[in-house]
Short mmCIF file of C-alpha atoms and ligand atoms in Angstrom, two decimals:
data_model
loop_
_atom_site.label_atom_id
_atom_site.label_comp_id
_atom_site.label_asym_id
_atom_site.label_seq_id
_atom_site.Cartn_x
_atom_site.Cartn_y
_atom_site.Cartn_z
CA UNK A 1480 54.28 -18.51 -35.38
CA UNK A 1481 50.56 -19.18 -35.71
CA UNK A 1482 51.14 -22.83 -36.60
CA UNK A 1483 52.28 -25.45 -34.10
CA UNK A 1484 54.78 -26.88 -36.59
CA UNK A 1485 57.72 -24.89 -37.97
CA UNK A 1486 57.05 -23.72 -41.52
CA UNK A 1487 60.03 -23.30 -43.82
CA UNK A 1488 60.13 -20.61 -46.50
CA UNK A 1489 58.99 -22.12 -49.79
CA UNK A 1490 58.13 -20.04 -52.87
CA UNK A 1491 55.02 -21.25 -54.70
CA UNK A 1492 53.50 -20.11 -58.00
CA UNK A 1493 50.79 -17.44 -57.78
CA UNK A 1494 47.18 -18.60 -58.07
CA UNK A 1495 46.02 -18.35 -61.71
CA UNK A 1496 44.26 -15.12 -62.75
CA UNK A 1497 43.05 -13.99 -66.15
CA UNK A 1498 45.38 -11.46 -67.77
CA UNK A 1499 43.64 -8.10 -67.94
CA UNK A 1500 44.30 -5.42 -70.57
CA UNK A 1501 44.71 -1.73 -69.71
CA UNK A 1502 41.25 -0.74 -71.03
CA UNK A 1503 39.60 -3.61 -69.20
CA UNK A 1504 41.51 -2.66 -66.07
CA UNK A 1505 40.11 0.86 -66.14
CA UNK A 1506 36.65 -0.53 -66.74
CA UNK A 1507 37.02 -2.91 -63.80
CA UNK A 1508 38.29 -0.11 -61.53
CA UNK A 1509 35.35 2.10 -62.51
CA UNK A 1510 32.79 -0.67 -62.13
CA UNK A 1511 34.09 -1.43 -58.64
CA UNK A 1512 34.01 2.25 -57.71
CA UNK A 1513 30.40 2.42 -58.93
CA UNK A 1514 29.52 -0.63 -56.84
CA UNK A 1515 31.12 0.87 -53.75
CA UNK A 1516 29.27 4.15 -54.28
CA UNK A 1517 26.07 2.24 -53.55
CA UNK A 1518 27.34 1.11 -50.13
CA UNK A 1519 25.97 2.92 -47.13
CA UNK A 1520 25.62 2.19 -43.48
CA UNK A 1521 21.99 1.45 -42.68
CA UNK A 1522 20.21 1.58 -39.34
CA UNK A 1523 16.83 0.08 -40.30
CA UNK A 1524 16.71 -3.57 -41.29
CA UNK A 1525 13.90 -5.61 -42.82
CA UNK A 1526 12.97 -9.02 -41.44
CA UNK A 1527 14.15 -10.77 -44.62
CA UNK A 1528 16.42 -13.60 -43.47
CA UNK A 1529 19.96 -14.17 -44.72
CA UNK A 1530 21.25 -17.68 -45.25
CA UNK A 1531 24.08 -18.67 -42.92
CA UNK A 1532 26.10 -19.85 -45.91
CA UNK A 1533 26.29 -16.28 -47.24
CA UNK A 1534 27.71 -15.15 -43.90
CA UNK A 1535 30.17 -18.06 -43.93
CA UNK A 1536 31.37 -17.19 -47.44
CA UNK A 1537 31.74 -13.49 -46.66
CA UNK A 1538 33.72 -14.23 -43.49
CA UNK A 1539 35.84 -16.70 -45.46
CA UNK A 1540 36.66 -13.81 -47.85
CA UNK A 1541 37.55 -11.60 -44.86
CA UNK A 1542 39.85 -14.35 -43.64
CA UNK A 1543 41.91 -14.00 -46.82
CA UNK A 1544 42.99 -10.46 -45.85
CA UNK A 1545 46.69 -9.69 -45.48
CA UNK A 1546 47.96 -9.60 -41.89
CA UNK A 1547 51.18 -8.98 -39.99
CA UNK A 1548 53.37 -12.10 -40.46
CA UNK A 1549 50.19 -13.82 -41.72
CA UNK A 1550 49.08 -14.37 -38.11
CA UNK A 1551 45.44 -13.54 -38.96
CA UNK A 1552 44.75 -12.04 -35.52
CA UNK A 1553 40.96 -12.02 -35.79
CA UNK A 1554 37.89 -13.95 -34.84
CA UNK A 1555 34.33 -13.35 -36.06
CA UNK A 1556 31.32 -14.47 -34.05
CA UNK A 1557 28.12 -14.41 -36.12
CA UNK A 1558 24.94 -14.30 -34.04
CA UNK A 1559 21.48 -15.09 -35.39
CA UNK A 1560 19.87 -16.35 -32.15
CA UNK A 1561 17.13 -13.83 -31.23
CA UNK A 1562 17.67 -14.17 -27.47
CA UNK A 1563 21.38 -13.47 -27.78
CA UNK A 1564 20.79 -10.50 -30.12
CA UNK A 1565 18.38 -9.11 -27.48
CA UNK A 1566 21.11 -9.45 -24.84
CA UNK A 1567 23.62 -7.66 -27.09
CA UNK A 1568 21.11 -4.87 -27.66
CA UNK A 1569 20.35 -4.47 -23.95
CA UNK A 1570 24.04 -4.34 -23.01
CA UNK A 1571 24.90 -2.00 -25.90
CA UNK A 1572 22.07 0.38 -25.02
CA UNK A 1573 23.18 0.43 -21.36
CA UNK A 1574 26.64 1.62 -22.51
CA UNK A 1575 25.18 4.03 -25.04
CA UNK A 1576 23.03 5.66 -22.34
CA UNK A 1577 26.18 6.66 -20.44
CA UNK A 1578 27.92 7.63 -23.68
CA UNK A 1579 25.17 9.99 -24.82
CA UNK A 1580 24.61 11.31 -21.29
CA UNK A 1581 28.08 12.83 -21.34
CA UNK A 1582 30.78 10.14 -21.29
CA UNK A 1583 31.48 10.84 -24.96
CA UNK A 1584 32.27 14.53 -24.40
CA UNK A 1585 30.77 17.49 -26.28
CA UNK A 1586 32.98 17.36 -29.36
CA UNK A 1587 32.19 13.70 -30.09
CA UNK A 1588 28.46 14.21 -29.54
CA UNK A 1589 28.51 17.21 -31.89
CA UNK A 1590 30.31 15.13 -34.52
CA UNK A 1591 27.56 12.49 -34.27
CA UNK A 1592 24.67 14.94 -34.55
CA UNK A 1593 24.50 14.98 -38.38
CA UNK A 1594 24.57 11.16 -38.40
CA UNK A 1595 21.45 11.08 -36.23
CA UNK A 1596 22.55 8.28 -33.91
CA UNK A 1597 21.19 7.86 -30.38
CA UNK A 1598 20.73 5.48 -27.47
CA UNK A 1599 17.97 3.34 -29.01
CA UNK A 1600 19.38 0.43 -31.06
CA UNK A 1601 16.44 -1.64 -32.38
CA UNK A 1602 18.58 -2.62 -35.38
CA UNK A 1603 20.65 -4.87 -33.10
CA UNK A 1604 17.58 -7.10 -32.88
CA UNK A 1605 16.07 -6.40 -36.32
CA UNK A 1606 19.17 -7.37 -38.31
CA UNK A 1607 19.17 -11.11 -39.03
CA UNK A 1608 22.89 -11.31 -38.17
CA UNK A 1609 25.27 -9.57 -35.82
CA UNK A 1610 28.90 -10.27 -36.60
CA UNK A 1611 31.16 -9.42 -33.68
CA UNK A 1612 34.76 -8.74 -34.72
CA UNK A 1613 37.44 -9.68 -32.19
CA UNK A 1614 41.11 -8.70 -32.37
CA UNK A 1615 43.53 -11.21 -30.87
CA UNK A 1616 46.12 -9.20 -28.89
CA UNK A 1617 48.21 -12.34 -28.83
CA UNK A 1618 47.67 -15.74 -30.37
CA UNK A 1619 47.26 -19.15 -28.79
CA UNK A 1620 48.03 -22.43 -30.51
CA UNK A 1621 45.71 -25.39 -30.00
CA UNK A 1622 48.14 -26.81 -27.43
CA UNK A 1623 47.88 -23.55 -25.42
CA UNK A 1624 51.22 -21.95 -26.40
CA UNK A 1625 51.08 -18.15 -26.62
CA UNK A 1626 52.63 -16.30 -29.54
CA UNK A 1627 52.97 -12.65 -30.45
CA UNK A 1628 50.80 -10.99 -33.06
CA UNK A 1629 51.95 -8.02 -35.11
CA UNK A 1630 50.07 -4.99 -36.46
CA UNK A 1631 46.86 -6.26 -34.91
CA UNK A 1632 44.62 -3.15 -35.37
CA UNK A 1633 45.83 -2.71 -38.95
CA UNK A 1634 45.27 -6.37 -39.83
CA UNK A 1635 41.82 -6.55 -38.22
CA UNK A 1636 40.83 -3.27 -39.88
CA UNK A 1637 41.76 -4.63 -43.30
CA UNK A 1638 39.91 -7.92 -42.70
CA UNK A 1639 36.83 -6.01 -41.57
CA UNK A 1640 37.06 -3.89 -44.73
CA UNK A 1641 37.14 -7.10 -46.76
CA UNK A 1642 34.10 -8.33 -44.84
CA UNK A 1643 32.06 -5.14 -45.35
CA UNK A 1644 32.95 -5.21 -49.05
CA UNK A 1645 32.09 -8.91 -49.39
CA UNK A 1646 28.71 -8.34 -47.70
CA UNK A 1647 27.97 -5.40 -50.00
CA UNK A 1648 29.03 -7.40 -53.04
CA UNK A 1649 26.57 -10.12 -51.96
CA UNK A 1650 23.74 -7.56 -51.95
CA UNK A 1651 23.63 -7.10 -48.18
CA UNK A 1652 23.89 -3.97 -46.07
CA UNK A 1653 25.44 -3.44 -42.70
CA UNK A 1654 25.87 -1.13 -39.78
CA UNK A 1655 29.24 -0.78 -38.09
CA UNK A 1656 28.35 -0.42 -34.45
CA UNK A 1657 30.87 0.37 -31.73
CA UNK A 1658 29.31 0.52 -28.27
CA UNK A 1659 31.81 2.11 -25.94
CA UNK A 1660 33.06 0.21 -23.94
CA UNK A 1661 32.21 -3.22 -25.38
CA UNK A 1662 33.91 -5.79 -23.15
CA UNK A 1663 30.45 -7.29 -22.44
CA UNK A 1664 30.79 -8.96 -25.85
CA UNK A 1665 33.47 -11.35 -24.52
CA UNK A 1666 30.97 -12.79 -22.04
CA UNK A 1667 28.03 -12.92 -24.43
CA UNK A 1668 30.10 -14.51 -27.22
CA UNK A 1669 32.17 -16.67 -24.85
CA UNK A 1670 35.50 -15.40 -26.22
CA UNK A 1671 38.72 -15.36 -24.17
CA UNK A 1672 40.04 -12.24 -22.42
CA UNK A 1673 42.97 -11.74 -24.80
CA UNK A 1674 40.50 -11.11 -27.62
CA UNK A 1675 39.37 -7.50 -27.79
CA UNK A 1676 35.94 -6.88 -29.32
CA UNK A 1677 36.37 -4.06 -31.82
CA UNK A 1678 32.98 -3.73 -33.47
CA UNK A 1679 29.63 -5.30 -34.21
CA UNK A 1680 28.49 -5.49 -37.81
CA UNK A 1681 24.70 -5.69 -37.97
CA UNK A 1682 23.99 -7.38 -41.31
CA UNK A 1683 20.88 -7.81 -43.41
CA UNK A 1684 18.60 -6.10 -45.91
CA UNK A 1685 17.36 -2.53 -45.56
CA UNK A 1686 13.77 -1.98 -44.50
CA UNK A 1687 11.64 0.06 -46.94
CA UNK A 1688 11.97 2.99 -44.48
CA UNK A 1689 15.77 2.89 -44.37
CA UNK A 1690 17.50 6.19 -45.14
CA UNK A 1691 21.03 7.56 -45.32
CA UNK A 1692 21.92 10.72 -43.40
CA UNK A 1693 22.83 13.50 -45.86
CA UNK A 1694 26.10 13.94 -43.96
CA UNK A 1695 27.13 10.40 -44.90
CA UNK A 1696 26.94 11.31 -48.60
CA UNK A 1697 29.67 13.90 -48.23
CA UNK A 1698 32.92 12.16 -49.05
CA UNK A 1699 36.27 13.91 -49.38
CA UNK A 1700 37.13 14.66 -53.00
CA UNK A 1701 39.82 12.52 -54.60
CA UNK A 1702 42.35 15.35 -54.81
CA UNK A 1703 42.14 15.66 -51.03
CA UNK A 1704 42.74 11.99 -50.27
CA UNK A 1705 45.20 11.20 -53.04
CA UNK A 1706 48.61 12.62 -53.85
CA UNK A 1707 50.16 11.30 -57.04
CA UNK A 1708 53.92 11.74 -57.21
CA UNK A 1709 54.93 10.79 -60.74
C1 FMN B 2235 34.92 2.30 -36.68
C2 FMN B 2235 33.51 2.76 -36.95
C3 FMN B 2235 32.62 2.88 -35.89
C4 FMN B 2235 31.30 3.25 -36.12
N1 FMN B 2235 30.42 3.26 -35.08
C5 FMN B 2235 29.12 3.50 -35.32
C6 FMN B 2235 28.17 3.37 -34.28
O1 FMN B 2235 28.49 3.00 -33.14
N2 FMN B 2235 26.87 3.62 -34.55
C7 FMN B 2235 26.45 3.99 -35.80
O2 FMN B 2235 25.26 4.19 -35.99
N3 FMN B 2235 27.33 4.10 -36.82
C8 FMN B 2235 28.65 3.86 -36.62
N4 FMN B 2235 29.54 3.90 -37.65
C9 FMN B 2235 29.07 4.22 -39.01
C10 FMN B 2235 29.46 5.62 -39.45
O3 FMN B 2235 28.66 6.58 -38.81
C11 FMN B 2235 29.33 5.71 -40.97
O4 FMN B 2235 30.24 4.82 -41.57
C12 FMN B 2235 29.60 7.11 -41.46
O5 FMN B 2235 28.61 7.99 -41.03
C13 FMN B 2235 29.69 7.16 -43.00
O6 FMN B 2235 28.51 6.64 -43.57
P1 FMN B 2235 28.54 5.47 -44.64
O7 FMN B 2235 29.07 4.25 -43.96
O8 FMN B 2235 27.11 5.36 -45.04
O9 FMN B 2235 29.43 5.91 -45.75
C14 FMN B 2235 30.87 3.55 -37.45
C15 FMN B 2235 31.78 3.42 -38.51
C16 FMN B 2235 33.07 3.02 -38.26
C17 FMN B 2235 34.01 2.83 -39.42
#
């Protein structure tokens, strides 16, 4: 249980939502699809700052994601301090050097070729914010009692999806960056050992030179990702 006190089952009414007609529903689904079609990972950020409150609100939205037994096994550390971003970049590039020198293996490196990624990560300093996502392998109450978490990767993945979507909805762009390995983030962010860093989201506005690799525009067609059994 994530709470120190025992919580009894108690059914509550749903939060109020406006009733939506079928036509409106289709419109809403299409409008959201159109919005999401404009999302792309960027690797060149402008120096336009982003207010901390926007980051707070987007992370608050991520925190509303569903999770196994509602244990919410995540923590987000948002870094704006230039010196700390420089340390993250230096440590990430040190890992990336080994990765691109062969640790990744040929197949992985070939898969990355059309994306155009490499060792140099200036965006980790250019982006006004780096949000480090941690997955809590087990939980810890404030009084230090350990408890089990369930479906941790699934829950953290969903919350991160909420976060990326919230950032995009707020007009921001991001880069999902996964240096491999990334344990150095525990030290830099001062997070406990039982929290596993899973990714860094570099967040901000695109620079005028920002581009999208053509390969990233190729998405699987709907009939390949969806089976309707009616
Ligand atoms: C789990 C995960 C890890 C990723 N790691 C990196 C990374 O380390 N560096 C990078 O430049 N992009 C990374 N990406 C971004 C992908 O390359 C990108 O999402 C993909 O090419 C599709 O492009 P799009 O996001 O513009 O649709 C990662 C994405 C995900 C979901």
